[in-house]
Amino acid sequence: MSQKASPDNGLIALNLWLFGYGSLIWRPDIDYIERRPAKIHGWTRRFWQGSHDHRGVPDSPGRVVTLVPDPGEYCHGMAYLVDQSVAESTFSQLDHREKNGYERHSVALHFLEDDTSTMGLVYIASQNNHAFLGPAPLAEMVRQIRVSAGPSGRNIDYLLALADALRRLDAEDSHVFELEAAVKDFES
Ligand code: SIN
């Protein structure tokens, strides 16, 4: 978290960092002061969360990413600094967007550019949530991603946009890139 003096009342206000590792990397749709490539330790990104409201529908959920604990791993993403004055409205907008099983967690962020750290918030859908799908064979995940679509668009576009965003960040993620390659095999 970062602190700044408020010119109005002299009180110390808190700006909040948000860490995004899925659609929040390429489509944050929030107001932010700055954004910085970052990573978090002890988590890995997996297409193990069901999407009934964005990339699928209740009868035919898509697959989107969540984080699962992995002590030896880092997950790369994008951190956004949200001004304290809009933090409440911004996080209530994000709570709505991530309502299908995600909860806010506090996490240590490590900025890639200068190797400094700070605390921030991240949305994680744990394995106890109602929409959690968990692991599946690659072919099954590919099939589900290819056929699913919802109010936010095709599931396949979510996967391809995430893979592109990770490449732009220079981030390695064999799980995402393996799914991307398998999906593209079908499309060609
Ligand atoms: C995130 O992007 O940080 C959460 C998962 C998603 O909305 O795709």
Short mmCIF file of N, CA and C and ligand atoms in Angstrom, two decimals:
data_model
loop_
_atom_site.label_atom_id
_atom_site.label_comp_id
_atom_site.label_asym_id
_atom_site.label_seq_id
_atom_site.Cartn_x
_atom_site.Cartn_y
_atom_site.Cartn_z
N MET A 1 0.83 -1.19 0.00
CA MET A 1 0.00 0.00 0.00
C MET A 1 0.87 1.25 0.00
N SER A 2 0.35 2.30 -0.59
CA SER A 2 1.14 3.51 -0.57
C SER A 2 0.35 4.61 0.14
N GLN A 3 1.07 5.52 0.69
CA GLN A 3 0.41 6.55 1.48
C GLN A 3 0.64 7.91 0.86
N LYS A 4 -0.32 8.80 0.99
CA LYS A 4 -0.11 10.16 0.54
C LYS A 4 -0.84 11.10 1.50
N ALA A 5 -0.35 12.31 1.58
CA ALA A 5 -1.02 13.31 2.42
C ALA A 5 -2.18 13.89 1.63
N SER A 6 -3.33 14.00 2.26
CA SER A 6 -4.47 14.62 1.58
C SER A 6 -4.36 16.12 1.71
N PRO A 7 -4.45 16.86 0.60
CA PRO A 7 -4.34 18.32 0.68
C PRO A 7 -5.51 18.94 1.43
N ASP A 8 -6.66 18.25 1.52
CA ASP A 8 -7.86 18.83 2.12
C ASP A 8 -7.80 18.89 3.63
N ASN A 9 -7.44 17.79 4.25
CA ASN A 9 -7.60 17.72 5.70
C ASN A 9 -6.32 17.32 6.44
N GLY A 10 -5.26 17.14 5.67
CA GLY A 10 -4.01 16.81 6.33
C GLY A 10 -3.94 15.38 6.83
N LEU A 11 -5.01 14.59 6.66
CA LEU A 11 -4.97 13.21 7.12
C LEU A 11 -4.19 12.35 6.12
N ILE A 12 -3.72 11.23 6.60
CA ILE A 12 -3.02 10.30 5.70
C ILE A 12 -4.06 9.40 5.05
N ALA A 13 -4.09 9.36 3.74
CA ALA A 13 -5.02 8.48 3.03
C ALA A 13 -4.24 7.33 2.40
N LEU A 14 -4.95 6.22 2.18
CA LEU A 14 -4.28 5.05 1.63
C LEU A 14 -4.71 4.81 0.19
N ASN A 15 -3.76 4.78 -0.70
CA ASN A 15 -4.02 4.27 -2.03
C ASN A 15 -3.83 2.77 -1.98
N LEU A 16 -4.54 2.04 -2.85
CA LEU A 16 -4.49 0.58 -2.78
C LEU A 16 -3.96 0.00 -4.07
N TRP A 17 -3.11 -0.99 -3.95
CA TRP A 17 -2.65 -1.74 -5.12
C TRP A 17 -3.56 -2.94 -5.34
N LEU A 18 -3.90 -3.14 -6.61
CA LEU A 18 -4.66 -4.33 -7.04
C LEU A 18 -3.74 -5.13 -7.94
N PHE A 19 -3.67 -6.45 -7.73
CA PHE A 19 -2.89 -7.31 -8.61
C PHE A 19 -3.84 -8.10 -9.50
N GLY A 20 -3.65 -7.99 -10.82
CA GLY A 20 -4.46 -8.74 -11.77
C GLY A 20 -3.62 -9.79 -12.48
N TYR A 21 -4.18 -10.97 -12.65
CA TYR A 21 -3.43 -12.06 -13.30
C TYR A 21 -4.23 -12.71 -14.43
N GLY A 22 -5.49 -12.28 -14.63
CA GLY A 22 -6.32 -12.84 -15.70
C GLY A 22 -6.80 -11.71 -16.58
N SER A 23 -8.11 -11.58 -16.71
CA SER A 23 -8.64 -10.50 -17.55
C SER A 23 -8.25 -9.13 -17.02
N LEU A 24 -7.94 -9.05 -15.74
CA LEU A 24 -7.54 -7.75 -15.19
C LEU A 24 -6.18 -7.29 -15.73
N ILE A 25 -5.44 -8.18 -16.39
CA ILE A 25 -4.20 -7.71 -17.01
C ILE A 25 -4.51 -6.88 -18.25
N TRP A 26 -5.40 -7.40 -19.11
CA TRP A 26 -5.58 -6.72 -20.40
C TRP A 26 -6.86 -5.89 -20.47
N ARG A 27 -7.79 -6.09 -19.53
CA ARG A 27 -9.03 -5.29 -19.55
C ARG A 27 -9.40 -4.90 -18.13
N PRO A 28 -8.60 -4.00 -17.52
CA PRO A 28 -8.88 -3.66 -16.12
C PRO A 28 -10.20 -2.92 -15.96
N ASP A 29 -10.52 -2.04 -16.91
CA ASP A 29 -11.79 -1.29 -16.84
C ASP A 29 -11.98 -0.55 -15.52
N ILE A 30 -10.91 -0.06 -14.96
CA ILE A 30 -11.00 0.75 -13.72
C ILE A 30 -10.12 1.98 -13.89
N ASP A 31 -10.37 2.97 -13.08
CA ASP A 31 -9.47 4.14 -13.05
C ASP A 31 -8.30 3.80 -12.15
N TYR A 32 -7.11 4.10 -12.62
CA TYR A 32 -5.93 3.84 -11.77
C TYR A 32 -4.92 4.96 -11.97
N ILE A 33 -4.07 5.12 -10.97
CA ILE A 33 -3.06 6.18 -11.00
C ILE A 33 -1.87 5.75 -11.85
N GLU A 34 -1.47 4.50 -11.66
CA GLU A 34 -0.38 3.95 -12.45
C GLU A 34 -0.50 2.43 -12.45
N ARG A 35 0.16 1.80 -13.38
CA ARG A 35 0.19 0.34 -13.39
C ARG A 35 1.63 -0.12 -13.58
N ARG A 36 1.95 -1.24 -12.96
CA ARG A 36 3.33 -1.74 -12.99
C ARG A 36 3.32 -3.25 -13.08
N PRO A 37 4.12 -3.85 -13.99
CA PRO A 37 4.24 -5.30 -14.02
C PRO A 37 4.74 -5.80 -12.66
N ALA A 38 4.15 -6.90 -12.20
CA ALA A 38 4.48 -7.39 -10.86
C ALA A 38 4.32 -8.91 -10.82
N LYS A 39 4.79 -9.50 -9.74
CA LYS A 39 4.59 -10.94 -9.52
C LYS A 39 4.26 -11.16 -8.07
N ILE A 40 3.57 -12.29 -7.81
CA ILE A 40 3.31 -12.67 -6.43
C ILE A 40 3.87 -14.07 -6.21
N HIS A 41 4.34 -14.30 -5.02
CA HIS A 41 5.03 -15.55 -4.70
C HIS A 41 4.07 -16.55 -4.06
N GLY A 42 4.23 -17.84 -4.42
CA GLY A 42 3.46 -18.89 -3.73
C GLY A 42 2.15 -19.24 -4.40
N TRP A 43 1.91 -18.70 -5.60
CA TRP A 43 0.67 -18.96 -6.31
C TRP A 43 0.97 -19.27 -7.77
N THR A 44 0.11 -20.11 -8.37
CA THR A 44 0.23 -20.37 -9.79
C THR A 44 -1.14 -20.24 -10.45
N ARG A 45 -1.13 -19.78 -11.73
CA ARG A 45 -2.37 -19.50 -12.47
C ARG A 45 -2.89 -20.78 -13.13
N ARG A 46 -4.17 -21.06 -12.96
CA ARG A 46 -4.77 -22.25 -13.58
C ARG A 46 -6.15 -21.94 -14.14
N PHE A 47 -6.49 -22.56 -15.28
CA PHE A 47 -7.84 -22.44 -15.86
C PHE A 47 -8.76 -23.43 -15.15
N TRP A 48 -8.95 -23.22 -13.88
CA TRP A 48 -9.72 -24.19 -13.07
C TRP A 48 -11.01 -23.61 -12.51
N GLN A 49 -11.34 -22.37 -12.90
CA GLN A 49 -12.54 -21.75 -12.36
C GLN A 49 -13.63 -21.71 -13.43
N GLY A 50 -14.85 -22.11 -13.04
CA GLY A 50 -15.97 -22.05 -13.97
C GLY A 50 -16.45 -20.62 -14.14
N SER A 51 -16.87 -20.27 -15.36
CA SER A 51 -17.43 -18.94 -15.62
C SER A 51 -18.84 -19.11 -16.16
N HIS A 52 -19.81 -18.78 -15.29
CA HIS A 52 -21.22 -18.86 -15.69
C HIS A 52 -21.74 -17.51 -16.14
N ASP A 53 -20.94 -16.45 -15.89
CA ASP A 53 -21.47 -15.10 -16.06
C ASP A 53 -20.67 -14.25 -17.03
N HIS A 54 -19.48 -14.67 -17.41
CA HIS A 54 -18.68 -13.86 -18.34
C HIS A 54 -18.36 -14.63 -19.63
N ARG A 55 -17.75 -15.80 -19.49
CA ARG A 55 -17.27 -16.55 -20.66
C ARG A 55 -18.02 -17.87 -20.82
N GLY A 56 -19.20 -17.94 -20.21
CA GLY A 56 -20.06 -19.10 -20.31
C GLY A 56 -21.42 -18.71 -19.78
N VAL A 57 -22.29 -19.68 -19.70
CA VAL A 57 -23.64 -19.45 -19.16
C VAL A 57 -23.91 -20.56 -18.16
N PRO A 58 -24.95 -20.40 -17.32
CA PRO A 58 -25.15 -21.39 -16.25
C PRO A 58 -25.20 -22.84 -16.75
N ASP A 59 -25.84 -23.09 -17.89
CA ASP A 59 -25.93 -24.47 -18.39
C ASP A 59 -24.64 -24.95 -19.04
N SER A 60 -23.79 -24.01 -19.40
CA SER A 60 -22.57 -24.38 -20.13
C SER A 60 -21.46 -23.41 -19.74
N PRO A 61 -20.92 -23.59 -18.52
CA PRO A 61 -19.89 -22.65 -18.03
C PRO A 61 -18.60 -22.75 -18.82
N GLY A 62 -17.94 -21.59 -18.94
CA GLY A 62 -16.60 -21.59 -19.53
C GLY A 62 -15.56 -21.86 -18.47
N ARG A 63 -14.29 -21.75 -18.87
CA ARG A 63 -13.17 -21.92 -17.94
C ARG A 63 -12.33 -20.66 -17.94
N VAL A 64 -12.08 -20.10 -16.75
CA VAL A 64 -11.24 -18.91 -16.61
C VAL A 64 -10.21 -19.19 -15.53
N VAL A 65 -9.31 -18.22 -15.34
CA VAL A 65 -8.21 -18.51 -14.42
C VAL A 65 -8.53 -18.13 -12.98
N THR A 66 -7.93 -18.90 -12.10
CA THR A 66 -7.83 -18.55 -10.69
C THR A 66 -6.39 -18.85 -10.27
N LEU A 67 -6.09 -18.62 -9.00
CA LEU A 67 -4.76 -18.95 -8.49
C LEU A 67 -4.86 -20.11 -7.54
N VAL A 68 -3.90 -21.02 -7.62
CA VAL A 68 -3.85 -22.11 -6.64
C VAL A 68 -2.49 -22.04 -5.93
N PRO A 69 -2.49 -22.40 -4.64
CA PRO A 69 -1.25 -22.30 -3.88
C PRO A 69 -0.16 -23.20 -4.48
N ASP A 70 1.04 -22.66 -4.59
CA ASP A 70 2.19 -23.44 -5.09
C ASP A 70 3.44 -22.79 -4.51
N PRO A 71 3.93 -23.33 -3.39
CA PRO A 71 4.97 -22.65 -2.61
C PRO A 71 6.21 -22.25 -3.41
N GLY A 72 6.57 -23.01 -4.44
CA GLY A 72 7.82 -22.68 -5.15
C GLY A 72 7.62 -21.74 -6.33
N GLU A 73 6.42 -21.32 -6.60
CA GLU A 73 6.13 -20.61 -7.85
C GLU A 73 5.89 -19.12 -7.67
N TYR A 74 6.06 -18.39 -8.77
CA TYR A 74 5.64 -17.00 -8.86
C TYR A 74 4.57 -16.88 -9.94
N CYS A 75 3.61 -16.02 -9.75
CA CYS A 75 2.63 -15.71 -10.79
C CYS A 75 2.86 -14.26 -11.22
N HIS A 76 3.08 -14.06 -12.54
CA HIS A 76 3.28 -12.72 -13.08
C HIS A 76 1.95 -12.10 -13.50
N GLY A 77 1.85 -10.80 -13.31
CA GLY A 77 0.64 -10.10 -13.72
C GLY A 77 0.88 -8.60 -13.74
N MET A 78 -0.20 -7.85 -13.56
CA MET A 78 -0.11 -6.39 -13.60
C MET A 78 -0.70 -5.83 -12.32
N ALA A 79 0.02 -4.87 -11.72
CA ALA A 79 -0.48 -4.22 -10.50
C ALA A 79 -0.96 -2.81 -10.85
N TYR A 80 -2.09 -2.44 -10.27
CA TYR A 80 -2.70 -1.12 -10.52
C TYR A 80 -2.83 -0.38 -9.20
N LEU A 81 -2.43 0.88 -9.20
CA LEU A 81 -2.57 1.70 -8.00
C LEU A 81 -3.88 2.48 -8.08
N VAL A 82 -4.78 2.20 -7.13
CA VAL A 82 -6.11 2.82 -7.12
C VAL A 82 -6.13 3.93 -6.08
N ASP A 83 -6.55 5.10 -6.51
CA ASP A 83 -6.60 6.25 -5.60
C ASP A 83 -7.60 6.01 -4.47
N GLN A 84 -7.21 6.40 -3.29
CA GLN A 84 -8.06 6.20 -2.11
C GLN A 84 -9.45 6.79 -2.31
N SER A 85 -9.53 7.91 -3.02
CA SER A 85 -10.82 8.61 -3.16
C SER A 85 -11.82 7.80 -3.98
N VAL A 86 -11.33 6.90 -4.82
CA VAL A 86 -12.26 6.08 -5.63
C VAL A 86 -12.16 4.60 -5.27
N ALA A 87 -11.42 4.30 -4.19
CA ALA A 87 -11.17 2.88 -3.86
C ALA A 87 -12.48 2.14 -3.56
N GLU A 88 -13.37 2.77 -2.79
CA GLU A 88 -14.60 2.08 -2.41
C GLU A 88 -15.44 1.73 -3.65
N SER A 89 -15.63 2.71 -4.53
CA SER A 89 -16.45 2.44 -5.72
C SER A 89 -15.73 1.47 -6.66
N THR A 90 -14.42 1.60 -6.76
CA THR A 90 -13.67 0.72 -7.66
C THR A 90 -13.75 -0.73 -7.18
N PHE A 91 -13.56 -0.94 -5.88
CA PHE A 91 -13.57 -2.32 -5.40
C PHE A 91 -14.98 -2.89 -5.34
N SER A 92 -15.99 -2.03 -5.21
CA SER A 92 -17.34 -2.60 -5.28
C SER A 92 -17.67 -2.97 -6.73
N GLN A 93 -17.18 -2.21 -7.69
CA GLN A 93 -17.32 -2.58 -9.11
C GLN A 93 -16.58 -3.90 -9.39
N LEU A 94 -15.38 -4.03 -8.83
CA LEU A 94 -14.61 -5.26 -9.05
C LEU A 94 -15.26 -6.45 -8.33
N ASP A 95 -15.81 -6.22 -7.13
CA ASP A 95 -16.51 -7.31 -6.42
C ASP A 95 -17.65 -7.84 -7.28
N HIS A 96 -18.34 -6.92 -7.97
CA HIS A 96 -19.45 -7.34 -8.83
C HIS A 96 -18.92 -8.14 -10.02
N ARG A 97 -17.88 -7.61 -10.64
CA ARG A 97 -17.30 -8.29 -11.80
C ARG A 97 -16.79 -9.69 -11.45
N GLU A 98 -16.21 -9.84 -10.27
CA GLU A 98 -15.58 -11.10 -9.86
C GLU A 98 -16.49 -11.89 -8.92
N LYS A 99 -17.79 -11.68 -9.04
CA LYS A 99 -18.72 -12.24 -8.03
C LYS A 99 -18.88 -13.75 -8.11
N ASN A 100 -18.50 -14.34 -9.22
CA ASN A 100 -18.75 -15.78 -9.38
C ASN A 100 -17.67 -16.62 -8.70
N GLY A 101 -17.51 -16.42 -7.39
CA GLY A 101 -16.61 -17.30 -6.64
C GLY A 101 -15.31 -16.68 -6.16
N TYR A 102 -14.99 -15.47 -6.64
CA TYR A 102 -13.71 -14.86 -6.25
C TYR A 102 -13.86 -14.06 -4.95
N GLU A 103 -12.81 -14.09 -4.16
CA GLU A 103 -12.76 -13.27 -2.94
C GLU A 103 -11.46 -12.48 -2.91
N ARG A 104 -11.52 -11.33 -2.24
CA ARG A 104 -10.31 -10.52 -2.13
C ARG A 104 -9.35 -11.10 -1.10
N HIS A 105 -8.08 -11.12 -1.44
CA HIS A 105 -7.05 -11.53 -0.49
C HIS A 105 -5.95 -10.48 -0.49
N SER A 106 -5.32 -10.37 0.65
CA SER A 106 -4.17 -9.49 0.77
C SER A 106 -2.92 -10.27 0.39
N VAL A 107 -2.04 -9.64 -0.37
CA VAL A 107 -0.88 -10.38 -0.87
C VAL A 107 0.30 -9.43 -1.02
N ALA A 108 1.51 -9.99 -0.93
CA ALA A 108 2.71 -9.17 -1.17
C ALA A 108 3.00 -9.14 -2.67
N LEU A 109 3.14 -7.94 -3.21
CA LEU A 109 3.46 -7.77 -4.64
C LEU A 109 4.93 -7.43 -4.78
N HIS A 110 5.57 -7.99 -5.78
CA HIS A 110 6.96 -7.65 -6.08
C HIS A 110 6.99 -7.00 -7.45
N PHE A 111 7.41 -5.75 -7.52
CA PHE A 111 7.45 -5.06 -8.80
C PHE A 111 8.67 -5.53 -9.60
N LEU A 112 8.42 -5.81 -10.88
CA LEU A 112 9.48 -6.40 -11.69
C LEU A 112 10.57 -5.38 -12.03
N GLU A 113 10.17 -4.10 -12.20
CA GLU A 113 11.14 -3.12 -12.70
C GLU A 113 12.24 -2.82 -11.69
N ASP A 114 11.87 -2.73 -10.40
CA ASP A 114 12.89 -2.29 -9.44
C ASP A 114 13.03 -3.24 -8.25
N ASP A 115 12.32 -4.41 -8.33
CA ASP A 115 12.48 -5.41 -7.28
C ASP A 115 12.05 -4.94 -5.90
N THR A 116 11.17 -3.93 -5.85
CA THR A 116 10.63 -3.51 -4.55
C THR A 116 9.32 -4.26 -4.30
N SER A 117 8.84 -4.22 -3.07
CA SER A 117 7.62 -4.95 -2.70
C SER A 117 6.67 -4.04 -1.95
N THR A 118 5.39 -4.40 -2.03
CA THR A 118 4.37 -3.72 -1.23
C THR A 118 3.19 -4.68 -1.07
N MET A 119 2.25 -4.31 -0.23
CA MET A 119 1.05 -5.14 -0.09
C MET A 119 -0.03 -4.69 -1.07
N GLY A 120 -0.86 -5.63 -1.48
CA GLY A 120 -1.96 -5.30 -2.39
C GLY A 120 -3.09 -6.30 -2.24
N LEU A 121 -4.10 -6.12 -3.08
CA LEU A 121 -5.26 -7.02 -3.06
C LEU A 121 -5.32 -7.80 -4.36
N VAL A 122 -5.81 -9.04 -4.26
CA VAL A 122 -5.94 -9.90 -5.43
C VAL A 122 -7.24 -10.68 -5.28
N TYR A 123 -7.91 -10.94 -6.40
CA TYR A 123 -9.14 -11.75 -6.37
C TYR A 123 -8.78 -13.19 -6.68
N ILE A 124 -9.13 -14.09 -5.74
CA ILE A 124 -8.82 -15.52 -5.91
C ILE A 124 -10.11 -16.31 -5.72
N ALA A 125 -10.34 -17.28 -6.60
CA ALA A 125 -11.48 -18.19 -6.46
C ALA A 125 -10.93 -19.49 -5.88
N SER A 126 -11.24 -19.75 -4.63
CA SER A 126 -10.65 -20.92 -3.96
C SER A 126 -11.37 -22.20 -4.38
N GLN A 127 -10.78 -23.32 -4.04
CA GLN A 127 -11.38 -24.59 -4.46
C GLN A 127 -12.70 -24.87 -3.74
N ASN A 128 -13.03 -24.08 -2.72
CA ASN A 128 -14.30 -24.29 -2.01
C ASN A 128 -15.47 -23.52 -2.63
N ASN A 129 -15.23 -22.72 -3.66
CA ASN A 129 -16.35 -21.93 -4.19
C ASN A 129 -17.21 -22.77 -5.13
N HIS A 130 -18.49 -22.36 -5.26
CA HIS A 130 -19.48 -23.16 -5.99
C HIS A 130 -19.14 -23.35 -7.46
N ALA A 131 -18.34 -22.44 -8.04
CA ALA A 131 -18.07 -22.51 -9.48
C ALA A 131 -16.72 -23.15 -9.79
N PHE A 132 -16.02 -23.63 -8.75
CA PHE A 132 -14.69 -24.21 -8.98
C PHE A 132 -14.81 -25.50 -9.77
N LEU A 133 -14.02 -25.64 -10.83
CA LEU A 133 -14.05 -26.85 -11.66
C LEU A 133 -12.86 -27.75 -11.38
N GLY A 134 -11.73 -27.15 -11.07
CA GLY A 134 -10.54 -27.94 -10.81
C GLY A 134 -9.89 -28.43 -12.08
N PRO A 135 -8.88 -29.29 -11.92
CA PRO A 135 -8.12 -29.74 -13.08
C PRO A 135 -8.93 -30.69 -13.96
N ALA A 136 -8.53 -30.79 -15.21
CA ALA A 136 -9.15 -31.75 -16.15
C ALA A 136 -8.09 -32.06 -17.19
N PRO A 137 -8.24 -33.16 -17.91
CA PRO A 137 -7.28 -33.44 -18.99
C PRO A 137 -7.25 -32.27 -19.99
N LEU A 138 -6.08 -32.06 -20.60
CA LEU A 138 -5.91 -30.94 -21.53
C LEU A 138 -7.02 -30.92 -22.59
N ALA A 139 -7.31 -32.09 -23.18
CA ALA A 139 -8.30 -32.15 -24.27
C ALA A 139 -9.67 -31.68 -23.79
N GLU A 140 -10.01 -32.01 -22.56
CA GLU A 140 -11.31 -31.60 -22.02
C GLU A 140 -11.35 -30.08 -21.78
N MET A 141 -10.26 -29.54 -21.24
CA MET A 141 -10.22 -28.08 -21.03
C MET A 141 -10.30 -27.35 -22.37
N VAL A 142 -9.59 -27.88 -23.37
CA VAL A 142 -9.61 -27.25 -24.70
C VAL A 142 -11.02 -27.31 -25.29
N ARG A 143 -11.67 -28.45 -25.17
CA ARG A 143 -13.04 -28.57 -25.70
C ARG A 143 -13.96 -27.54 -25.03
N GLN A 144 -13.87 -27.47 -23.71
CA GLN A 144 -14.76 -26.55 -22.99
C GLN A 144 -14.50 -25.09 -23.38
N ILE A 145 -13.23 -24.73 -23.50
CA ILE A 145 -12.88 -23.35 -23.86
C ILE A 145 -13.34 -23.04 -25.29
N ARG A 146 -13.24 -24.01 -26.19
CA ARG A 146 -13.64 -23.77 -27.59
C ARG A 146 -15.14 -23.57 -27.75
N VAL A 147 -15.94 -24.28 -26.94
CA VAL A 147 -17.39 -24.21 -27.17
C VAL A 147 -18.09 -23.14 -26.32
N SER A 148 -17.40 -22.60 -25.33
CA SER A 148 -18.10 -21.73 -24.36
C SER A 148 -18.08 -20.26 -24.79
N ALA A 149 -19.17 -19.59 -24.45
CA ALA A 149 -19.28 -18.14 -24.67
C ALA A 149 -20.30 -17.60 -23.68
N GLY A 150 -20.15 -16.33 -23.34
CA GLY A 150 -21.08 -15.71 -22.38
C GLY A 150 -21.19 -14.22 -22.66
N PRO A 151 -21.78 -13.49 -21.72
CA PRO A 151 -22.00 -12.05 -21.92
C PRO A 151 -20.72 -11.26 -22.21
N SER A 152 -19.56 -11.71 -21.73
CA SER A 152 -18.32 -10.97 -22.00
C SER A 152 -17.61 -11.44 -23.26
N GLY A 153 -18.18 -12.45 -23.94
CA GLY A 153 -17.58 -12.90 -25.19
C GLY A 153 -17.18 -14.37 -25.15
N ARG A 154 -16.42 -14.76 -26.19
CA ARG A 154 -16.04 -16.17 -26.33
C ARG A 154 -14.93 -16.53 -25.33
N ASN A 155 -15.03 -17.71 -24.80
CA ASN A 155 -14.02 -18.20 -23.85
C ASN A 155 -12.65 -18.25 -24.53
N ILE A 156 -12.65 -18.63 -25.80
CA ILE A 156 -11.38 -18.75 -26.52
C ILE A 156 -10.67 -17.39 -26.60
N ASP A 157 -11.45 -16.31 -26.74
CA ASP A 157 -10.84 -14.98 -26.82
C ASP A 157 -10.21 -14.58 -25.48
N TYR A 158 -10.81 -15.04 -24.38
CA TYR A 158 -10.22 -14.79 -23.05
C TYR A 158 -8.84 -15.46 -22.98
N LEU A 159 -8.78 -16.72 -23.42
CA LEU A 159 -7.50 -17.46 -23.38
C LEU A 159 -6.46 -16.78 -24.27
N LEU A 160 -6.84 -16.43 -25.50
CA LEU A 160 -5.87 -15.86 -26.43
C LEU A 160 -5.40 -14.48 -25.96
N ALA A 161 -6.32 -13.69 -25.41
CA ALA A 161 -5.95 -12.36 -24.91
C ALA A 161 -5.01 -12.49 -23.71
N LEU A 162 -5.26 -13.47 -22.86
CA LEU A 162 -4.38 -13.68 -21.70
C LEU A 162 -2.99 -14.09 -22.16
N ALA A 163 -2.92 -15.03 -23.11
CA ALA A 163 -1.61 -15.49 -23.59
C ALA A 163 -0.84 -14.32 -24.22
N ASP A 164 -1.52 -13.48 -25.01
CA ASP A 164 -0.86 -12.31 -25.62
C ASP A 164 -0.36 -11.35 -24.54
N ALA A 165 -1.20 -11.12 -23.53
CA ALA A 165 -0.82 -10.19 -22.47
C ALA A 165 0.40 -10.73 -21.71
N LEU A 166 0.45 -12.03 -21.49
CA LEU A 166 1.59 -12.60 -20.77
C LEU A 166 2.87 -12.50 -21.61
N ARG A 167 2.72 -12.67 -22.92
CA ARG A 167 3.90 -12.51 -23.79
C ARG A 167 4.42 -11.07 -23.71
N ARG A 168 3.48 -10.12 -23.71
CA ARG A 168 3.91 -8.71 -23.62
C ARG A 168 4.63 -8.43 -22.31
N LEU A 169 4.26 -9.18 -21.28
CA LEU A 169 4.92 -9.02 -19.97
C LEU A 169 6.20 -9.84 -19.88
N ASP A 170 6.48 -10.61 -20.93
CA ASP A 170 7.63 -11.51 -20.91
C ASP A 170 7.50 -12.58 -19.83
N ALA A 171 6.28 -12.96 -19.54
CA ALA A 171 6.02 -13.90 -18.44
C ALA A 171 5.94 -15.33 -18.98
N GLU A 172 6.59 -16.24 -18.32
CA GLU A 172 6.50 -17.67 -18.68
C GLU A 172 5.30 -18.27 -17.97
N ASP A 173 4.49 -19.04 -18.70
CA ASP A 173 3.37 -19.74 -18.07
C ASP A 173 3.00 -20.93 -18.94
N SER A 174 3.61 -22.08 -18.65
CA SER A 174 3.45 -23.24 -19.54
C SER A 174 2.00 -23.71 -19.59
N HIS A 175 1.27 -23.57 -18.51
CA HIS A 175 -0.15 -23.99 -18.48
C HIS A 175 -0.95 -23.18 -19.51
N VAL A 176 -0.82 -21.87 -19.49
CA VAL A 176 -1.57 -21.01 -20.41
C VAL A 176 -1.10 -21.22 -21.85
N PHE A 177 0.21 -21.28 -22.05
CA PHE A 177 0.72 -21.39 -23.42
C PHE A 177 0.42 -22.77 -24.03
N GLU A 178 0.37 -23.79 -23.20
CA GLU A 178 0.01 -25.12 -23.70
C GLU A 178 -1.46 -25.14 -24.17
N LEU A 179 -2.32 -24.53 -23.36
CA LEU A 179 -3.74 -24.44 -23.76
C LEU A 179 -3.89 -23.61 -25.03
N GLU A 180 -3.17 -22.49 -25.10
CA GLU A 180 -3.26 -21.63 -26.29
C GLU A 180 -2.85 -22.42 -27.54
N ALA A 181 -1.72 -23.14 -27.45
CA ALA A 181 -1.24 -23.90 -28.62
C ALA A 181 -2.25 -24.96 -29.03
N ALA A 182 -2.84 -25.63 -28.04
CA ALA A 182 -3.80 -26.70 -28.34
C ALA A 182 -5.07 -26.12 -28.99
N VAL A 183 -5.53 -24.99 -28.50
CA VAL A 183 -6.72 -24.35 -29.07
C VAL A 183 -6.44 -23.87 -30.49
N LYS A 184 -5.25 -23.29 -30.70
CA LYS A 184 -4.90 -22.78 -32.02
C LYS A 184 -4.78 -23.92 -33.04
N ASP A 185 -4.36 -25.10 -32.59
CA ASP A 185 -4.28 -26.29 -33.48
C ASP A 185 -5.64 -26.57 -34.09
N PHE A 186 -6.68 -26.43 -33.28
CA PHE A 186 -8.04 -26.68 -33.75
C PHE A 186 -8.50 -25.61 -34.74
N GLU A 187 -8.07 -24.38 -34.47
CA GLU A 187 -8.56 -23.25 -35.28
C GLU A 187 -7.92 -23.22 -36.66
N SER A 188 -6.70 -23.80 -36.78
CA SER A 188 -5.97 -23.67 -38.06
C SER A 188 -6.44 -24.74 -39.06
C1 SIN B 1 -7.84 -11.39 -12.41
O1 SIN B 1 -7.77 -11.08 -13.60
O2 SIN B 1 -7.00 -10.97 -11.60
C2 SIN B 1 -8.94 -12.29 -11.89
C3 SIN B 1 -9.44 -13.29 -12.83
C4 SIN B 1 -10.16 -12.74 -14.02
O3 SIN B 1 -11.02 -11.85 -13.86
O4 SIN B 1 -9.89 -13.17 -15.15
#
